[in-house]
PDB file of C-alpha atoms in Angstrom:
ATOM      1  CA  UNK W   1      75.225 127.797  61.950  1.00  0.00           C
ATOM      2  CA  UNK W   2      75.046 124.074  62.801  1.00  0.00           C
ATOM      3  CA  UNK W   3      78.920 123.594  60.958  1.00  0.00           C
ATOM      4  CA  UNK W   4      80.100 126.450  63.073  1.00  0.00           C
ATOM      5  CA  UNK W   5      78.753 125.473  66.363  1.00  0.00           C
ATOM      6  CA  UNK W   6      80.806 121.714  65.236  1.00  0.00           C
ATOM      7  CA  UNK W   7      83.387 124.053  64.922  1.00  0.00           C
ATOM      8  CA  UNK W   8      83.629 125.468  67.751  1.00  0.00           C
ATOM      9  CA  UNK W   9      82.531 122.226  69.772  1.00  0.00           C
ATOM     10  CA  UNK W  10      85.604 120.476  68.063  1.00  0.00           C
ATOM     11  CA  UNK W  11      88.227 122.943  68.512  1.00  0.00           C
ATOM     12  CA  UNK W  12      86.791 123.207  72.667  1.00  0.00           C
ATOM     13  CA  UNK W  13      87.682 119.262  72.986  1.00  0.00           C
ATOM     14  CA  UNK W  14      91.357 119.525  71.292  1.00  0.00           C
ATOM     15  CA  UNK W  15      91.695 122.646  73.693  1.00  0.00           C
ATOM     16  CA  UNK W  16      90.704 120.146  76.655  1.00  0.00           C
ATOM     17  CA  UNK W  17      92.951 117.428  75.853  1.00  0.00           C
ATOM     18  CA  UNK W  18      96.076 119.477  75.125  1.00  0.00           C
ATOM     19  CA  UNK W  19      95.649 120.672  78.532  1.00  0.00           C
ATOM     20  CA  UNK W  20      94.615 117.002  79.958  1.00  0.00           C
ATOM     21  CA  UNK W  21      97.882 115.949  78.576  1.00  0.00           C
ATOM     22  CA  UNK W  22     100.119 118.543  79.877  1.00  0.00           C
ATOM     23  CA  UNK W  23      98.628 117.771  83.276  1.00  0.00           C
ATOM     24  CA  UNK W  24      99.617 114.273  83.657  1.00  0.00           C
ATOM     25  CA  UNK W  25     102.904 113.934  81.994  1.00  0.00           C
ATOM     26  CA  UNK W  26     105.331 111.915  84.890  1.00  0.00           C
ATOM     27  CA  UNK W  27     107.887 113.495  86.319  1.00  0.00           C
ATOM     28  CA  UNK W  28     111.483 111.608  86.649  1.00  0.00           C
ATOM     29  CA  UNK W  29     112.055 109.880  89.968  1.00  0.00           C
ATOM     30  CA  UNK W  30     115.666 111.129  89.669  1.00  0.00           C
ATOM     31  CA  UNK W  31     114.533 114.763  89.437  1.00  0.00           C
ATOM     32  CA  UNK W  32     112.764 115.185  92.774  1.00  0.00           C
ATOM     33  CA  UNK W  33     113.000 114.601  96.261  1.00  0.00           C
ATOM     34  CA  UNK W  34     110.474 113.411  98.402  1.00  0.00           C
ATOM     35  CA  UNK W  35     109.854 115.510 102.004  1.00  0.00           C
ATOM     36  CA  UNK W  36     108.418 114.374 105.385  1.00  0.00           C
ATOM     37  CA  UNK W  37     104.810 113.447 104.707  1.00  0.00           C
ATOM     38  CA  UNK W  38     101.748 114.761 106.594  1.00  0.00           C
ATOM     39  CA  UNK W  39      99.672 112.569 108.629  1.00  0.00           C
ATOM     40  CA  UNK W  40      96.623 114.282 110.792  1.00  0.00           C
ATOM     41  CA  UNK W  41      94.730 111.095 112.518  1.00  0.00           C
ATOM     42  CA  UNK W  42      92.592 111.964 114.352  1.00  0.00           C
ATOM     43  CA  UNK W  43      89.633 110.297 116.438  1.00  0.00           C
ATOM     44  CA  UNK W  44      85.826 110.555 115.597  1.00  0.00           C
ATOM     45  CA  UNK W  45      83.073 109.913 117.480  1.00  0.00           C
ATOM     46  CA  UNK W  46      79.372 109.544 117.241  1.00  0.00           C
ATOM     47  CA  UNK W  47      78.655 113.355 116.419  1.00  0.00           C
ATOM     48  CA  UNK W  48      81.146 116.102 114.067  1.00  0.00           C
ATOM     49  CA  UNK W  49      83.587 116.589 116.905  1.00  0.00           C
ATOM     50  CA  UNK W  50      87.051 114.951 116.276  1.00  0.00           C
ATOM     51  CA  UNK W  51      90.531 114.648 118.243  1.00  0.00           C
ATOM     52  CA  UNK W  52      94.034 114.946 116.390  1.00  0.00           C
ATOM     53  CA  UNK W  53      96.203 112.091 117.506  1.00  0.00           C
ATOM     54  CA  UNK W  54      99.511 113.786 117.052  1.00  0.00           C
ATOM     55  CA  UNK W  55     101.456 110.479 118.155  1.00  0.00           C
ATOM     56  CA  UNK W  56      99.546 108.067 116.231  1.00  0.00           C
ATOM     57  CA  UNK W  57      99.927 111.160 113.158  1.00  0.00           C
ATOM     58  CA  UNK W  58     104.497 110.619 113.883  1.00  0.00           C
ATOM     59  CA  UNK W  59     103.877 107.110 114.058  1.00  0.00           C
ATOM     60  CA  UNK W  60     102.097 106.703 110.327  1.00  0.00           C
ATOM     61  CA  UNK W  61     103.740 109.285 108.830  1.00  0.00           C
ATOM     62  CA  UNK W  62     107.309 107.611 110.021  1.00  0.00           C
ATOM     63  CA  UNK W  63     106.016 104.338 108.218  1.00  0.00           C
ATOM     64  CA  UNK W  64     104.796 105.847 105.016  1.00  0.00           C
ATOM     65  CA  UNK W  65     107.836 107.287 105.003  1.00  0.00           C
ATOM     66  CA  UNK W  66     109.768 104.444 105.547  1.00  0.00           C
ATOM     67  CA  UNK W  67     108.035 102.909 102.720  1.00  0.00           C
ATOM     68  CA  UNK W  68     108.268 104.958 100.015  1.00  0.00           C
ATOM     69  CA  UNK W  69     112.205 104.817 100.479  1.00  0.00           C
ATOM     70  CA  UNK W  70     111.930 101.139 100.525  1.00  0.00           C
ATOM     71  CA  UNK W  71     109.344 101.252  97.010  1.00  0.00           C
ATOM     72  CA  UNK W  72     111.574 103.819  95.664  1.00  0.00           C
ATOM     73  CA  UNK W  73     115.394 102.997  96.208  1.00  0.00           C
ATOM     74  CA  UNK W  74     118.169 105.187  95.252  1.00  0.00           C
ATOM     75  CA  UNK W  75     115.919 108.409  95.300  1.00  0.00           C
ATOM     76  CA  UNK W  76     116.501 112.068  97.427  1.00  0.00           C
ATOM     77  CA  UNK W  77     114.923 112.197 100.591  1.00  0.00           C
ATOM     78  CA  UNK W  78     114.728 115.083 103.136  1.00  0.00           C
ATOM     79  CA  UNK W  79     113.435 114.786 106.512  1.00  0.00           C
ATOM     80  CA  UNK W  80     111.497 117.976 107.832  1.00  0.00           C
ATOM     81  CA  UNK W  81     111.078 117.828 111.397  1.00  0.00           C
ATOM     82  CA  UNK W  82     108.969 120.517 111.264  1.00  0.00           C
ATOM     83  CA  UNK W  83     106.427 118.877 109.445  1.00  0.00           C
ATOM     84  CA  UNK W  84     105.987 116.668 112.191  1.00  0.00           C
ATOM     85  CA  UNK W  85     105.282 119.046 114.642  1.00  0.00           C
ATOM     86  CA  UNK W  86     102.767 121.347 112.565  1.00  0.00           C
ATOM     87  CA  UNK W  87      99.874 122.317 114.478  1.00  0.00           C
ATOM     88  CA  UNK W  88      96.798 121.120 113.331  1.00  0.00           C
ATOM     89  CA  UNK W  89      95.788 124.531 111.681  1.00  0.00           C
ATOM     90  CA  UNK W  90      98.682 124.870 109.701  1.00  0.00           C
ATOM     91  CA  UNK W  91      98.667 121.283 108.503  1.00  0.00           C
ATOM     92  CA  UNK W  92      95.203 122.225 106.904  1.00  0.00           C
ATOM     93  CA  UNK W  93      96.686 125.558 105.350  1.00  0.00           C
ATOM     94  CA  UNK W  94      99.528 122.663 103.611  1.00  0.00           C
ATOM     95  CA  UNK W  95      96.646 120.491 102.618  1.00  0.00           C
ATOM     96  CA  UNK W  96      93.224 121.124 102.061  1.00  0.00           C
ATOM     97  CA  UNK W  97      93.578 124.641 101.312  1.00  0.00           C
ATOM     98  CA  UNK W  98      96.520 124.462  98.942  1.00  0.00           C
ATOM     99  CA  UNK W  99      94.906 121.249  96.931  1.00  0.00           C
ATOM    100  CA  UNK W 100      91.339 123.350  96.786  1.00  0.00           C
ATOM    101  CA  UNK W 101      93.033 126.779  95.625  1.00  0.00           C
ATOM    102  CA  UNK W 102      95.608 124.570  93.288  1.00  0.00           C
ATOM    103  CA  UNK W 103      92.510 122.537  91.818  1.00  0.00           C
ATOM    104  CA  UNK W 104      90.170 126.363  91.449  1.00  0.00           C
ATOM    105  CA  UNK W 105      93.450 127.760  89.749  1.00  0.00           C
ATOM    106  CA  UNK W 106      94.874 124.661  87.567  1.00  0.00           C
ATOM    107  CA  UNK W 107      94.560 126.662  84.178  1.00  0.00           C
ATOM    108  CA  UNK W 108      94.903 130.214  85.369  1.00  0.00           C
ATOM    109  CA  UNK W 109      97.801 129.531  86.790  1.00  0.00           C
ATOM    110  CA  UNK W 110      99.761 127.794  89.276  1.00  0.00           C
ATOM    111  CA  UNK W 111      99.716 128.770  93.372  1.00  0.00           C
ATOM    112  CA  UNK W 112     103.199 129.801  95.688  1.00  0.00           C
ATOM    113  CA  UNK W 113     104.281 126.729  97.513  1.00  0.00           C
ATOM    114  CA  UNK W 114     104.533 126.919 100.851  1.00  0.00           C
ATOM    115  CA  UNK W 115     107.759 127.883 101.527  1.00  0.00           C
ATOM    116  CA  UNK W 116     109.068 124.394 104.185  1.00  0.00           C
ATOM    117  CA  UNK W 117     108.234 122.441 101.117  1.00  0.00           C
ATOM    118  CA  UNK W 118     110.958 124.158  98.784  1.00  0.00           C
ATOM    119  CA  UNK W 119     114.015 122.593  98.122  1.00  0.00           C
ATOM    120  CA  UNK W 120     116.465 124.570  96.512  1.00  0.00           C
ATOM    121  CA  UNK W 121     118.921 121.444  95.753  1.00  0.00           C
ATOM    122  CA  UNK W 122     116.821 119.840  93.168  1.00  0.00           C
ATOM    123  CA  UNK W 123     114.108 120.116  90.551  1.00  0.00           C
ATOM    124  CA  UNK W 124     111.274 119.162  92.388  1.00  0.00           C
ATOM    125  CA  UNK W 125     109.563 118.650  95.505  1.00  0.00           C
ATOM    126  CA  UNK W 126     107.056 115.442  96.252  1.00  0.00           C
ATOM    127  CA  UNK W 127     104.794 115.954  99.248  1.00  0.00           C
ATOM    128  CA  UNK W 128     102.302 113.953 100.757  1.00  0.00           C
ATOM    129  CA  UNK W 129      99.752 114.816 103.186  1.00  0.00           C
ATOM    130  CA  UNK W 130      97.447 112.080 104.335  1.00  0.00           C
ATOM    131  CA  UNK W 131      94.691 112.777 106.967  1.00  0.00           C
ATOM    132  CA  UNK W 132      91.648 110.236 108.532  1.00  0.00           C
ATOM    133  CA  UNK W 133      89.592 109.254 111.160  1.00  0.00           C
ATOM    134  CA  UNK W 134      89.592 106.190 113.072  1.00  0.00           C
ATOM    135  CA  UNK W 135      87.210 105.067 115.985  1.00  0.00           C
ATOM    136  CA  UNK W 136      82.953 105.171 116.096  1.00  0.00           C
ATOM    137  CA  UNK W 137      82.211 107.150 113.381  1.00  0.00           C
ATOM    138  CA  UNK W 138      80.095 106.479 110.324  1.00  0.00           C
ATOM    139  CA  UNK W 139      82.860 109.179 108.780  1.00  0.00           C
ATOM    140  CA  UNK W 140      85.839 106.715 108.542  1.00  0.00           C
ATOM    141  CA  UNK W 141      87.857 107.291 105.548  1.00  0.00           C
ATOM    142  CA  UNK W 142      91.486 107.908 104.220  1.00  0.00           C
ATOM    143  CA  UNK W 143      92.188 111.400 102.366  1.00  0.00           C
ATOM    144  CA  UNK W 144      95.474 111.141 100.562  1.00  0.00           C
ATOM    145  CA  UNK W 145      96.946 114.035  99.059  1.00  0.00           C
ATOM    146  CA  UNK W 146      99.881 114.590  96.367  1.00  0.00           C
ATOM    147  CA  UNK W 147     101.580 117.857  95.682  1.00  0.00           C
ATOM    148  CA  UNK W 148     104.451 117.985  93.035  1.00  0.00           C
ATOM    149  CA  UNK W 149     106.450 121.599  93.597  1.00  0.00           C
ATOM    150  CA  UNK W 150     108.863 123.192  91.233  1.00  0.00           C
ATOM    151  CA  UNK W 151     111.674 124.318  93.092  1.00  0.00           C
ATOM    152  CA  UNK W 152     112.938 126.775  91.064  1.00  0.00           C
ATOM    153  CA  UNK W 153     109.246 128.604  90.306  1.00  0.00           C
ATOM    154  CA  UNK W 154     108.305 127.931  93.891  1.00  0.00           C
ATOM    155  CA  UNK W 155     104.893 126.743  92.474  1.00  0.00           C
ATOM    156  CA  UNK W 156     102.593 123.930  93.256  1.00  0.00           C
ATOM    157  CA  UNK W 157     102.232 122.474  89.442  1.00  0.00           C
ATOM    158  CA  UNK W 158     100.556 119.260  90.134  1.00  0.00           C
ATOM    159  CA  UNK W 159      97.971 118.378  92.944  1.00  0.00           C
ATOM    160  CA  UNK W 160      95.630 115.491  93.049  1.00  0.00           C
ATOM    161  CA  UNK W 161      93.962 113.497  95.858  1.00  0.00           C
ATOM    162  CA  UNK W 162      92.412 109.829  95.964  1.00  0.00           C
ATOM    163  CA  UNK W 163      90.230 108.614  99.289  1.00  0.00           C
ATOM    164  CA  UNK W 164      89.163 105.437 100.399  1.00  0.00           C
ATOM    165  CA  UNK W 165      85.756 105.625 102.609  1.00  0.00           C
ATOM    166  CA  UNK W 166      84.945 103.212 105.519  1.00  0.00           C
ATOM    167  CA  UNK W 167      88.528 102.181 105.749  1.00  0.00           C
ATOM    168  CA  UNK W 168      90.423 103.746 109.226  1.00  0.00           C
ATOM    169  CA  UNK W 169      93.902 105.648 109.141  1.00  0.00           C
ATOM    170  CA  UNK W 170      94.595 103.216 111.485  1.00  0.00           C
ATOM    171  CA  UNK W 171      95.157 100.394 108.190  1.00  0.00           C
ATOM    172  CA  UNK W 172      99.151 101.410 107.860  1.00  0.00           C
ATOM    173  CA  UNK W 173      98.901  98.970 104.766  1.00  0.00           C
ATOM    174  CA  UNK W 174      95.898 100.640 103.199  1.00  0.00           C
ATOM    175  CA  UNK W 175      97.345 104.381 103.717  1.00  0.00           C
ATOM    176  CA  UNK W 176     100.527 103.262 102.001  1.00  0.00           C
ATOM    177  CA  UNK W 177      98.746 101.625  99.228  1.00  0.00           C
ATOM    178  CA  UNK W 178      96.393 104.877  98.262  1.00  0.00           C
ATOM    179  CA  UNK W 179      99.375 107.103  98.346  1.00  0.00           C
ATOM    180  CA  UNK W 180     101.628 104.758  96.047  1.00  0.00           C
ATOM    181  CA  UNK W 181      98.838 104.413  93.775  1.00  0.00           C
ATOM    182  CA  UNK W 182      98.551 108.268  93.682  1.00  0.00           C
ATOM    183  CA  UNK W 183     102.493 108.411  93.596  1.00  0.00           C
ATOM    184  CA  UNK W 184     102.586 106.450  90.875  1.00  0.00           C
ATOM    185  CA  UNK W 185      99.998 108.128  88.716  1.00  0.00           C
ATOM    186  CA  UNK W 186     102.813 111.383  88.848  1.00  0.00           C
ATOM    187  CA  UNK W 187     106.387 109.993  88.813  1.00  0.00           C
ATOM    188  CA  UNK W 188     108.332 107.388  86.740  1.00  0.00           C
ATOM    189  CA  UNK W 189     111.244 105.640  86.891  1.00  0.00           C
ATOM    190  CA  UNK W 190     112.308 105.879  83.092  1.00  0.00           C
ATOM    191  CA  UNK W 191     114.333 108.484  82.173  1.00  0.00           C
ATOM    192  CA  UNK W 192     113.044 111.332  79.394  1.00  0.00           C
ATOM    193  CA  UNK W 193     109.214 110.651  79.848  1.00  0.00           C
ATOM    194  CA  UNK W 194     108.562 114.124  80.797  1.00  0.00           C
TER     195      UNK W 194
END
């Protein structure tokens, strides 16, 4: 019974880290193309209530932006105006419900992408959506999240997020530093490593 139950225990962990390892194998930098990213800022105060900043939002999404062309040179871009204009319940259907359904579903299967994000020119799509607070609130933090779409499956196939508490969206240099950390983690610069 004991030798079985080994069994089984063993063959449970190599099940887990074939899976572990098909998750996190990098995508090419010359196979994707990186869209408009998301930025929802918005204001807290003492209590739960909070107010989107959509010009402070254009402003730090325009400099992450920037950024990542500058950190990655030579790669696709697309500009979605779109994006930039999402209402604030719509940005949250992109983000926080996509990356919650995406992480509830990552073996079953993989979830539609939403359809502004596809780009039918290349292999796949990188997408950032960042959102914090700023102002008196003990709830300061930076949420940055990473979606990786296959163009051709019209899939999200790789979702992950990374935070930094007590730090406002209002640090440009510390939003751009999560979300090339997270960036990183996904996409390579050396050809064949997927």
């Amino acid at each position: 019974m004991k030798l079985r139950l080994v069994t089984l225990l063993g063959l449970l962990f190599l099940i887990k880290n074939t899976f572990a390892q098909q998750e996190f194998k990098k995508i090419n930098l010359d196979s994707l193309v990186l869209v408009t990213p998301i930025v929802d800022a918005a204001k807290m105060g003492d209590g739960n209530s909070n107010t989107f900043n959509a010009e402070f939002s254009s402003k730090i999404s325009k400099y992450l932006f920037d950024n990542l062309r500058q950190k990655f040179p030579g790669s696709k871009y697309k500009n979605i105006p779109d994006l930039e204009t999402l209402p604030q319940r719509e940005y949250i259907d992109i983000t926080h419900n996509y990356l919650a359904w995406t992480k509830s579903k990552k073996i079953k299967g993989f979830v539609d992408a939403p359809p502004v994000l596809v780009q039918n020119d290349v292999e796949f799509t990188l997408h950032i959506a960042v959102s914090g607070y700023y102002g008196p609130s003990a709830y300061n933090g930076i949420y940055a999240n990473l979606f990786i779409i296959d163009n051709k499956l019209r899939k999200i196939i790789y979702c992950d997020r990374l935070s930094k508490a007590f730090t406002e969206i209002t640090d440009q240099q510390a939003v751009c530093k999560l979300v090339l950390k997270l960036v990183e983690k996904y996409v390579t610069f050396k050809p064949n490593q997927r």
